Structures are given as C-alpha cells and as structure tokens.
Amino acid sequence: ELKVEQNPLFLSMQEGKNYTIYCNYSTTSDRLYWYRQDPGKSLESLFVLLSNGAVKQEGRLMASLDTKARLSTLHITAAVHDLSATYFCAVEPGNQFYFGTGTSLTVIP
Amino acid sequence: DAGITQSPRHKVTETGTPVTLRCHQTENHRYMYWYRQDPGHGLRLIHYSYGVKDTDKGEVSDGYSVSRSKTEDFLLTLESATSSQTSVYFCASGSSDLSYEQYFGPGTRLTVT
C-alpha cells in the first residue's frame, strides 16, 4: 500500500521561529509537490520538485527533495502569521497523485 | 490562476439519488482529476482523465463514474449516493508540459442525508 506520511500533523509555532515539515513516501516518484490550503478554501500549488536534490525557495518557504531517502522537507524561516494554513505534500507515480494527510500550521504572534 | 470552475458549489441530496458534479476549465489542459477531501485523509484521487474519452480509476473510485466528452469538461457522477460520499470534492487540471503544475477548482461540498 502506497503511503505518504507527513509530520508533524499539527504545528504551533511562534512568529520569527524556524521549523521543518517532513514528508516521507513509500514508492518511487520522480516528482514531489507541495500545496497550501487555507481554511474553507481550495489548494494552491507551492512547489514542484522534479529531481533528486531539487531545492526551491519562495519567500520564507524552502522545499527540498531526496528521492533516494524518499523524503521531502518544507522549511519555514522566520514564520509570520500569514503562513498559518494546512500544507500538503503529494507524489505522482504513474499519473496518479497521492497526498499526505496534511500539516496544520498555526503561527502565534 | 487557471480558470477552473465547479458546479454546484454546495449540494444536499438524499441517499440513493444520482448526483453529477461538473468541472470546467478554460486552459485547454490535457489532464483533469477528481478528488475528495475528508478529515484525516488529505485528498484522495477518485478518477482522472488524460484526454477526451480517456479516463482511469484512482485510489477511491468505487461508487463513482466519470465522463469527459470535451477537453474543458469533466463530470463526476455518483450513481446512487450514500452517506459515506458526504465530502468536499475538488477538481483539478494540469497540462503535460514541463511545469507539471496542478490547478484546483474551488470545491463542491456535498452532503448526502
């Protein structure tokens, strides 16, 4: 059974702090996706990581991919309240997308 | 943002009735997807399409069927709705270029009573 596991599932962090969300997956996948979802809203694409060693950064978020370890990380630098949301990772073996259960992030002033 | 709309946005229906959800995209994307989102499960793929009249099953396809007669439209049908199909349904589309981006619609909240 294919599994995509994120941890932590819930994260409460203070503004200005750094933290990392982890995404482990159990099957070979050349691509790894990160999405953001605000409460009651749809999903917004953050990053598409296309190969082993890929690193992408946008603002205070940086994502990386290690296909050999089947691990992706989403690092948050100097968190701000606007980053409060649920973050999902997903893999795509053979045209089918499999999502993690999400990490609910709350940034506290 | 890609132009993806879903209709209806909210629906309440009774057990045993058929329900059709519509997804419409204006980006000429080749790929389209239907997901359901439930607490504790993230998003799970129901069906997807890789072209007109080309569809395939996803992870949780039982009780659902799809059709794609035009590039821009992807329909999801619940032949006989059950309470376990109460969920939020998201449609997504993506092109086959190197970006591999997936763009999501606003979602449909379906309640089966």
PDB file of C-alpha atoms in Angstrom:
ATOM      1  CA  GLU A   1       0.000   0.000   0.000  1.00  0.00           C
ATOM      2  CA  LEU A   2       1.394   3.366  -1.016  1.00  0.00           C
ATOM      3  CA  LYS A   3       1.812   5.746   1.913  1.00  0.00           C
ATOM      4  CA  VAL A   4       2.598   9.428   2.115  1.00  0.00           C
ATOM      5  CA  GLU A   5       3.257  10.477   5.678  1.00  0.00           C
ATOM      6  CA  GLN A   6       3.681  13.974   6.943  1.00  0.00           C
ATOM      7  CA  ASN A   7       4.892  15.048  10.304  1.00  0.00           C
ATOM      8  CA  PRO A   8       4.037  16.771  12.366  1.00  0.00           C
ATOM      9  CA  LEU A   9       0.291  16.727  11.725  1.00  0.00           C
ATOM     10  CA  PHE A  10      -0.195  19.831  13.842  1.00  0.00           C
ATOM     11  CA  LEU A  11       2.349  22.553  14.402  1.00  0.00           C
ATOM     12  CA  SER A  12       2.037  25.635  16.529  1.00  0.00           C
ATOM     13  CA  MET A  13       4.968  27.983  16.295  1.00  0.00           C
ATOM     14  CA  GLN A  14       5.822  31.490  17.340  1.00  0.00           C
ATOM     15  CA  GLU A  15       6.409  34.251  14.878  1.00  0.00           C
ATOM     16  CA  GLY A  16      10.045  34.593  13.972  1.00  0.00           C
ATOM     17  CA  LYS A  17      10.916  30.951  14.608  1.00  0.00           C
ATOM     18  CA  ASN A  18      12.121  28.330  12.138  1.00  0.00           C
ATOM     19  CA  TYR A  19      10.670  24.886  11.639  1.00  0.00           C
ATOM     20  CA  THR A  20      10.628  21.978   9.196  1.00  0.00           C
ATOM     21  CA  ILE A  21       7.764  19.827   7.960  1.00  0.00           C
ATOM     22  CA  TYR A  22       8.674  16.340   6.770  1.00  0.00           C
ATOM     23  CA  CYS A  23       7.101  14.258   4.023  1.00  0.00           C
ATOM     24  CA  ASN A  24       8.009  10.583   3.685  1.00  0.00           C
ATOM     25  CA  TYR A  25       6.644   8.414   0.911  1.00  0.00           C
ATOM     26  CA  SER A  26       6.783   4.689   0.270  1.00  0.00           C
ATOM     27  CA  THR A  27       7.051   4.428  -3.512  1.00  0.00           C
ATOM     28  CA  THR A  28       9.304   5.647  -6.261  1.00  0.00           C
ATOM     29  CA  SER A  29       8.254   9.043  -7.532  1.00  0.00           C
ATOM     30  CA  ASP A  30      10.210  11.388  -9.732  1.00  0.00           C
ATOM     31  CA  ARG A  31       8.231  14.402  -8.620  1.00  0.00           C
ATOM     32  CA  LEU A  32       7.109  15.764  -5.305  1.00  0.00           C
ATOM     33  CA  TYR A  33       4.527  18.503  -4.843  1.00  0.00           C
ATOM     34  CA  TRP A  34       3.751  20.897  -2.020  1.00  0.00           C
ATOM     35  CA  TYR A  35       0.415  22.657  -1.668  1.00  0.00           C
ATOM     36  CA  ARG A  36      -1.085  25.144   0.716  1.00  0.00           C
ATOM     37  CA  GLN A  37      -4.734  25.213   1.788  1.00  0.00           C
ATOM     38  CA  ASP A  38      -6.366  27.973   3.798  1.00  0.00           C
ATOM     39  CA  PRO A  39      -9.465  27.070   5.859  1.00  0.00           C
ATOM     40  CA  GLY A  40     -12.514  26.605   3.662  1.00  0.00           C
ATOM     41  CA  LYS A  41     -10.504  27.270   0.518  1.00  0.00           C
ATOM     42  CA  SER A  42      -9.027  25.324  -2.339  1.00  0.00           C
ATOM     43  CA  LEU A  43      -5.441  24.164  -2.740  1.00  0.00           C
ATOM     44  CA  GLU A  44      -2.690  26.392  -4.037  1.00  0.00           C
ATOM     45  CA  SER A  45       0.457  24.981  -5.595  1.00  0.00           C
ATOM     46  CA  LEU A  46       3.640  25.995  -3.799  1.00  0.00           C
ATOM     47  CA  PHE A  47       6.425  23.888  -5.257  1.00  0.00           C
ATOM     48  CA  VAL A  48       7.012  21.147  -7.780  1.00  0.00           C
ATOM     49  CA  LEU A  49      10.283  19.313  -7.141  1.00  0.00           C
ATOM     50  CA  LEU A  50      11.355  17.482 -10.250  1.00  0.00           C
ATOM     51  CA  SER A  51      14.513  15.578  -9.367  1.00  0.00           C
ATOM     52  CA  ASN A  52      16.726  14.296  -6.622  1.00  0.00           C
ATOM     53  CA  GLY A  53      18.444  17.117  -4.812  1.00  0.00           C
ATOM     54  CA  ALA A  54      15.999  19.729  -6.075  1.00  0.00           C
ATOM     55  CA  VAL A  55      15.631  22.763  -3.865  1.00  0.00           C
ATOM     56  CA  LYS A  56      13.137  25.550  -4.376  1.00  0.00           C
ATOM     57  CA  GLN A  57      12.510  28.677  -2.345  1.00  0.00           C
ATOM     58  CA  GLU A  58       9.738  31.193  -2.284  1.00  0.00           C
ATOM     59  CA  GLY A  59       9.789  33.832   0.382  1.00  0.00           C
ATOM     60  CA  ARG A  60      10.046  32.193   3.810  1.00  0.00           C
ATOM     61  CA  LEU A  61       9.418  28.678   2.454  1.00  0.00           C
ATOM     62  CA  MET A  62      12.053  26.345   1.088  1.00  0.00           C
ATOM     63  CA  ALA A  63      11.389  22.826  -0.157  1.00  0.00           C
ATOM     64  CA  SER A  64      13.867  20.069  -0.899  1.00  0.00           C
ATOM     65  CA  LEU A  65      13.723  16.534  -2.256  1.00  0.00           C
ATOM     66  CA  ASP A  66      15.800  13.432  -1.587  1.00  0.00           C
ATOM     67  CA  THR A  67      14.430  10.706  -3.841  1.00  0.00           C
ATOM     68  CA  LYS A  68      16.821   8.081  -2.511  1.00  0.00           C
ATOM     69  CA  ALA A  69      15.549   8.592   1.029  1.00  0.00           C
ATOM     70  CA  ARG A  70      12.002   9.178  -0.280  1.00  0.00           C
ATOM     71  CA  LEU A  71      11.895  12.325   1.804  1.00  0.00           C
ATOM     72  CA  SER A  72      10.942  15.908   1.180  1.00  0.00           C
ATOM     73  CA  THR A  73      11.161  18.788   3.608  1.00  0.00           C
ATOM     74  CA  LEU A  74       9.387  22.120   3.760  1.00  0.00           C
ATOM     75  CA  HIS A  75      11.409  24.555   5.821  1.00  0.00           C
ATOM     76  CA  ILE A  76       9.846  27.661   7.265  1.00  0.00           C
ATOM     77  CA  THR A  77      12.129  30.548   8.084  1.00  0.00           C
ATOM     78  CA  ALA A  78      11.151  33.325  10.495  1.00  0.00           C
ATOM     79  CA  ALA A  79       7.480  32.410  10.482  1.00  0.00           C
ATOM     80  CA  VAL A  80       4.815  35.069  10.142  1.00  0.00           C
ATOM     81  CA  HIS A  81       1.090  34.846  10.838  1.00  0.00           C
ATOM     82  CA  ASP A  82       0.238  34.788   7.115  1.00  0.00           C
ATOM     83  CA  LEU A  83       1.845  31.368   6.841  1.00  0.00           C
ATOM     84  CA  SER A  84      -0.865  29.830   9.012  1.00  0.00           C
ATOM     85  CA  ALA A  85      -2.519  27.179   6.787  1.00  0.00           C
ATOM     86  CA  THR A  86      -2.527  23.464   6.102  1.00  0.00           C
ATOM     87  CA  TYR A  87       0.340  22.188   3.971  1.00  0.00           C
ATOM     88  CA  PHE A  88       0.132  19.041   1.880  1.00  0.00           C
ATOM     89  CA  CYS A  89       2.768  17.081   0.064  1.00  0.00           C
ATOM     90  CA  ALA A  90       1.927  14.737  -2.803  1.00  0.00           C
ATOM     91  CA  VAL A  91       3.692  12.229  -5.021  1.00  0.00           C
ATOM     92  CA  GLU A  92       2.800  11.145  -8.532  1.00  0.00           C
ATOM     93  CA  PRO A  93       3.720   7.598  -9.509  1.00  0.00           C
ATOM     94  CA  GLY A  94       2.224   6.965 -12.924  1.00  0.00           C
ATOM     95  CA  ASN A  95      -0.216   9.850 -13.389  1.00  0.00           C
ATOM     96  CA  GLN A  96      -1.941   9.240 -10.061  1.00  0.00           C
ATOM     97  CA  PHE A  97      -1.494  11.686  -7.232  1.00  0.00           C
ATOM     98  CA  TYR A  98      -1.223  10.555  -3.622  1.00  0.00           C
ATOM     99  CA  PHE A  99      -1.447  13.170  -0.899  1.00  0.00           C
ATOM    100  CA  GLY A 100      -0.248  13.232   2.657  1.00  0.00           C
ATOM    101  CA  THR A 101      -2.810  13.941   5.363  1.00  0.00           C
ATOM    102  CA  GLY A 102      -1.542  17.472   5.770  1.00  0.00           C
ATOM    103  CA  THR A 103       0.249  19.556   8.394  1.00  0.00           C
ATOM    104  CA  SER A 104      -1.875  22.204  10.068  1.00  0.00           C
ATOM    105  CA  LEU A 105       0.373  25.145  10.869  1.00  0.00           C
ATOM    106  CA  THR A 106      -0.583  27.899  13.273  1.00  0.00           C
ATOM    107  CA  VAL A 107       1.772  30.819  13.726  1.00  0.00           C
ATOM    108  CA  ILE A 108       1.285  32.598  17.026  1.00  0.00           C
ATOM    109  CA  PRO A 109       2.166  36.277  17.433  1.00  0.00           C
TER     110      PRO A 109
ATOM    111  CA  ASP B   1      -4.671  31.417 -11.876  1.00  0.00           C
ATOM    112  CA  ALA B   2      -6.022  28.748 -14.201  1.00  0.00           C
ATOM    113  CA  GLY B   3      -9.696  29.117 -14.945  1.00  0.00           C
ATOM    114  CA  ILE B   4     -11.333  26.156 -13.247  1.00  0.00           C
ATOM    115  CA  THR B   5     -14.886  26.238 -12.028  1.00  0.00           C
ATOM    116  CA  GLN B   6     -17.021  23.655 -10.314  1.00  0.00           C
ATOM    117  CA  SER B   7     -20.772  23.387 -10.125  1.00  0.00           C
ATOM    118  CA  PRO B   8     -22.684  23.207  -7.971  1.00  0.00           C
ATOM    119  CA  ARG B   9     -20.651  24.620  -5.100  1.00  0.00           C
ATOM    120  CA  HIS B  10     -22.954  23.140  -2.477  1.00  0.00           C
ATOM    121  CA  LYS B  11     -25.433  20.317  -2.698  1.00  0.00           C
ATOM    122  CA  VAL B  12     -27.587  18.379  -0.291  1.00  0.00           C
ATOM    123  CA  THR B  13     -29.103  15.180  -1.584  1.00  0.00           C
ATOM    124  CA  GLU B  14     -30.787  12.078  -0.264  1.00  0.00           C
ATOM    125  CA  THR B  15     -29.353   8.596  -0.088  1.00  0.00           C
ATOM    126  CA  GLY B  16     -29.966   6.634  -3.259  1.00  0.00           C
ATOM    127  CA  THR B  17     -30.290   9.583  -5.614  1.00  0.00           C
ATOM    128  CA  PRO B  18     -27.911  10.157  -8.536  1.00  0.00           C
ATOM    129  CA  VAL B  19     -25.676  13.209  -8.395  1.00  0.00           C
ATOM    130  CA  THR B  20     -23.482  14.790 -11.061  1.00  0.00           C
ATOM    131  CA  LEU B  21     -20.761  17.300 -10.340  1.00  0.00           C
ATOM    132  CA  ARG B  22     -19.267  19.371 -13.124  1.00  0.00           C
ATOM    133  CA  CYS B  23     -15.759  20.679 -13.596  1.00  0.00           C
ATOM    134  CA  HIS B  24     -15.000  23.185 -16.322  1.00  0.00           C
ATOM    135  CA  GLN B  25     -11.558  24.511 -17.266  1.00  0.00           C
ATOM    136  CA  THR B  26     -10.604  27.134 -19.805  1.00  0.00           C
ATOM    137  CA  GLU B  27      -6.865  26.390 -20.011  1.00  0.00           C
ATOM    138  CA  ASN B  28      -7.012  23.635 -22.611  1.00  0.00           C
ATOM    139  CA  HIS B  29      -5.298  21.325 -20.107  1.00  0.00           C
ATOM    140  CA  ARG B  30      -4.949  17.716 -21.121  1.00  0.00           C
ATOM    141  CA  TYR B  31      -5.212  16.215 -17.623  1.00  0.00           C
ATOM    142  CA  MET B  32      -8.153  16.534 -15.261  1.00  0.00           C
ATOM    143  CA  TYR B  33      -8.724  14.992 -11.857  1.00  0.00           C
ATOM    144  CA  TRP B  34     -11.433  14.475  -9.276  1.00  0.00           C
ATOM    145  CA  TYR B  35     -10.539  14.254  -5.596  1.00  0.00           C
ATOM    146  CA  ARG B  36     -12.425  14.007  -2.368  1.00  0.00           C
ATOM    147  CA  GLN B  37     -11.214  15.572   0.840  1.00  0.00           C
ATOM    148  CA  ASP B  38     -12.159  14.156   4.208  1.00  0.00           C
ATOM    149  CA  PRO B  39     -10.779  14.939   7.665  1.00  0.00           C
ATOM    150  CA  GLY B  40      -7.781  12.751   8.465  1.00  0.00           C
ATOM    151  CA  HIS B  41      -7.340  11.567   4.875  1.00  0.00           C
ATOM    152  CA  GLY B  42      -5.993  14.521   2.972  1.00  0.00           C
ATOM    153  CA  LEU B  43      -7.051  14.386  -0.666  1.00  0.00           C
ATOM    154  CA  ARG B  44      -7.751  11.091  -2.360  1.00  0.00           C
ATOM    155  CA  LEU B  45      -7.931  10.634  -6.106  1.00  0.00           C
ATOM    156  CA  ILE B  46     -11.249   9.309  -7.401  1.00  0.00           C
ATOM    157  CA  HIS B  47     -10.766   9.310 -11.175  1.00  0.00           C
ATOM    158  CA  TYR B  48      -8.614  11.121 -13.644  1.00  0.00           C
ATOM    159  CA  SER B  49      -8.562  11.827 -17.350  1.00  0.00           C
ATOM    160  CA  TYR B  50      -5.634  12.152 -19.712  1.00  0.00           C
ATOM    161  CA  GLY B  51      -7.654  13.240 -22.720  1.00  0.00           C
ATOM    162  CA  VAL B  52     -11.115  13.326 -24.225  1.00  0.00           C
ATOM    163  CA  LYS B  53     -12.804   9.991 -23.526  1.00  0.00           C
ATOM    164  CA  ASP B  54      -9.651   8.701 -21.823  1.00  0.00           C
ATOM    165  CA  THR B  55     -10.206   8.135 -18.127  1.00  0.00           C
ATOM    166  CA  ASP B  56      -8.845   5.879 -15.436  1.00  0.00           C
ATOM    167  CA  LYS B  57      -9.597   4.935 -11.856  1.00  0.00           C
ATOM    168  CA  GLY B  58      -7.928   6.447  -8.864  1.00  0.00           C
ATOM    169  CA  GLU B  59      -7.473   5.294  -5.310  1.00  0.00           C
ATOM    170  CA  VAL B  60     -11.143   5.527  -4.252  1.00  0.00           C
ATOM    171  CA  SER B  61     -13.192   5.002  -7.413  1.00  0.00           C
ATOM    172  CA  ASP B  62     -15.904   2.635  -6.122  1.00  0.00           C
ATOM    173  CA  GLY B  63     -19.360   4.218  -6.422  1.00  0.00           C
ATOM    174  CA  TYR B  64     -18.190   6.912  -8.837  1.00  0.00           C
ATOM    175  CA  SER B  65     -18.070   7.237 -12.600  1.00  0.00           C
ATOM    176  CA  VAL B  66     -16.712   9.987 -14.822  1.00  0.00           C
ATOM    177  CA  SER B  67     -17.035  11.229 -18.357  1.00  0.00           C
ATOM    178  CA  ARG B  68     -15.055  13.610 -20.484  1.00  0.00           C
ATOM    179  CA  SER B  69     -16.610  14.378 -23.849  1.00  0.00           C
ATOM    180  CA  LYS B  70     -14.829  17.716 -24.295  1.00  0.00           C
ATOM    181  CA  THR B  71     -11.400  18.909 -23.247  1.00  0.00           C
ATOM    182  CA  GLU B  72     -12.851  21.548 -20.962  1.00  0.00           C
ATOM    183  CA  ASP B  73     -15.429  19.470 -19.081  1.00  0.00           C
ATOM    184  CA  PHE B  74     -15.008  16.580 -16.651  1.00  0.00           C
ATOM    185  CA  LEU B  75     -18.113  15.185 -14.984  1.00  0.00           C
ATOM    186  CA  LEU B  76     -18.226  13.124 -11.809  1.00  0.00           C
ATOM    187  CA  THR B  77     -21.337  11.021 -11.203  1.00  0.00           C
ATOM    188  CA  LEU B  78     -22.449   9.298  -8.059  1.00  0.00           C
ATOM    189  CA  GLU B  79     -24.849   6.717  -9.415  1.00  0.00           C
ATOM    190  CA  SER B  80     -26.623   6.168  -6.107  1.00  0.00           C
ATOM    191  CA  ALA B  81     -25.364   8.480  -3.402  1.00  0.00           C
ATOM    192  CA  THR B  82     -24.546   7.096   0.037  1.00  0.00           C
ATOM    193  CA  SER B  83     -23.810   8.884   3.298  1.00  0.00           C
ATOM    194  CA  SER B  84     -20.173   7.783   3.048  1.00  0.00           C
ATOM    195  CA  GLN B  85     -19.891  10.002  -0.030  1.00  0.00           C
ATOM    196  CA  THR B  86     -20.541  13.118   2.006  1.00  0.00           C
ATOM    197  CA  SER B  87     -17.363  15.075   1.390  1.00  0.00           C
ATOM    198  CA  VAL B  88     -15.757  18.053  -0.256  1.00  0.00           C
ATOM    199  CA  TYR B  89     -14.956  17.328  -3.882  1.00  0.00           C
ATOM    200  CA  PHE B  90     -12.166  19.089  -5.724  1.00  0.00           C
ATOM    201  CA  CYS B  91     -11.480  19.093  -9.400  1.00  0.00           C
ATOM    202  CA  ALA B  92      -8.034  19.854 -10.767  1.00  0.00           C
ATOM    203  CA  SER B  93      -6.432  20.204 -14.161  1.00  0.00           C
ATOM    204  CA  GLY B  94      -2.904  20.205 -15.475  1.00  0.00           C
ATOM    205  CA  SER B  95      -1.057  20.393 -18.744  1.00  0.00           C
ATOM    206  CA  SER B  96       1.526  17.935 -19.957  1.00  0.00           C
ATOM    207  CA  ASP B  97       4.299  20.495 -20.265  1.00  0.00           C
ATOM    208  CA  LEU B  98       7.355  20.502 -18.037  1.00  0.00           C
ATOM    209  CA  SER B  99       5.734  22.503 -15.258  1.00  0.00           C
ATOM    210  CA  TYR B 100       3.648  19.553 -14.036  1.00  0.00           C
ATOM    211  CA  GLU B 101       1.502  22.039 -12.180  1.00  0.00           C
ATOM    212  CA  GLN B 102      -1.943  21.058 -10.973  1.00  0.00           C
ATOM    213  CA  TYR B 103      -4.562  23.773 -10.608  1.00  0.00           C
ATOM    214  CA  PHE B 104      -7.507  23.213  -8.320  1.00  0.00           C
ATOM    215  CA  GLY B 105     -11.095  24.324  -8.568  1.00  0.00           C
ATOM    216  CA  PRO B 106     -12.940  25.941  -5.636  1.00  0.00           C
ATOM    217  CA  GLY B 107     -14.535  22.703  -4.444  1.00  0.00           C
ATOM    218  CA  THR B 108     -18.052  21.317  -4.063  1.00  0.00           C
ATOM    219  CA  ARG B 109     -19.436  20.493  -0.646  1.00  0.00           C
ATOM    220  CA  LEU B 110     -21.763  17.509  -0.976  1.00  0.00           C
ATOM    221  CA  THR B 111     -23.944  16.286   1.848  1.00  0.00           C
ATOM    222  CA  VAL B 112     -25.836  13.022   1.500  1.00  0.00           C
ATOM    223  CA  THR B 113     -28.615  12.646   4.069  1.00  0.00           C
TER     224      THR B 113
END
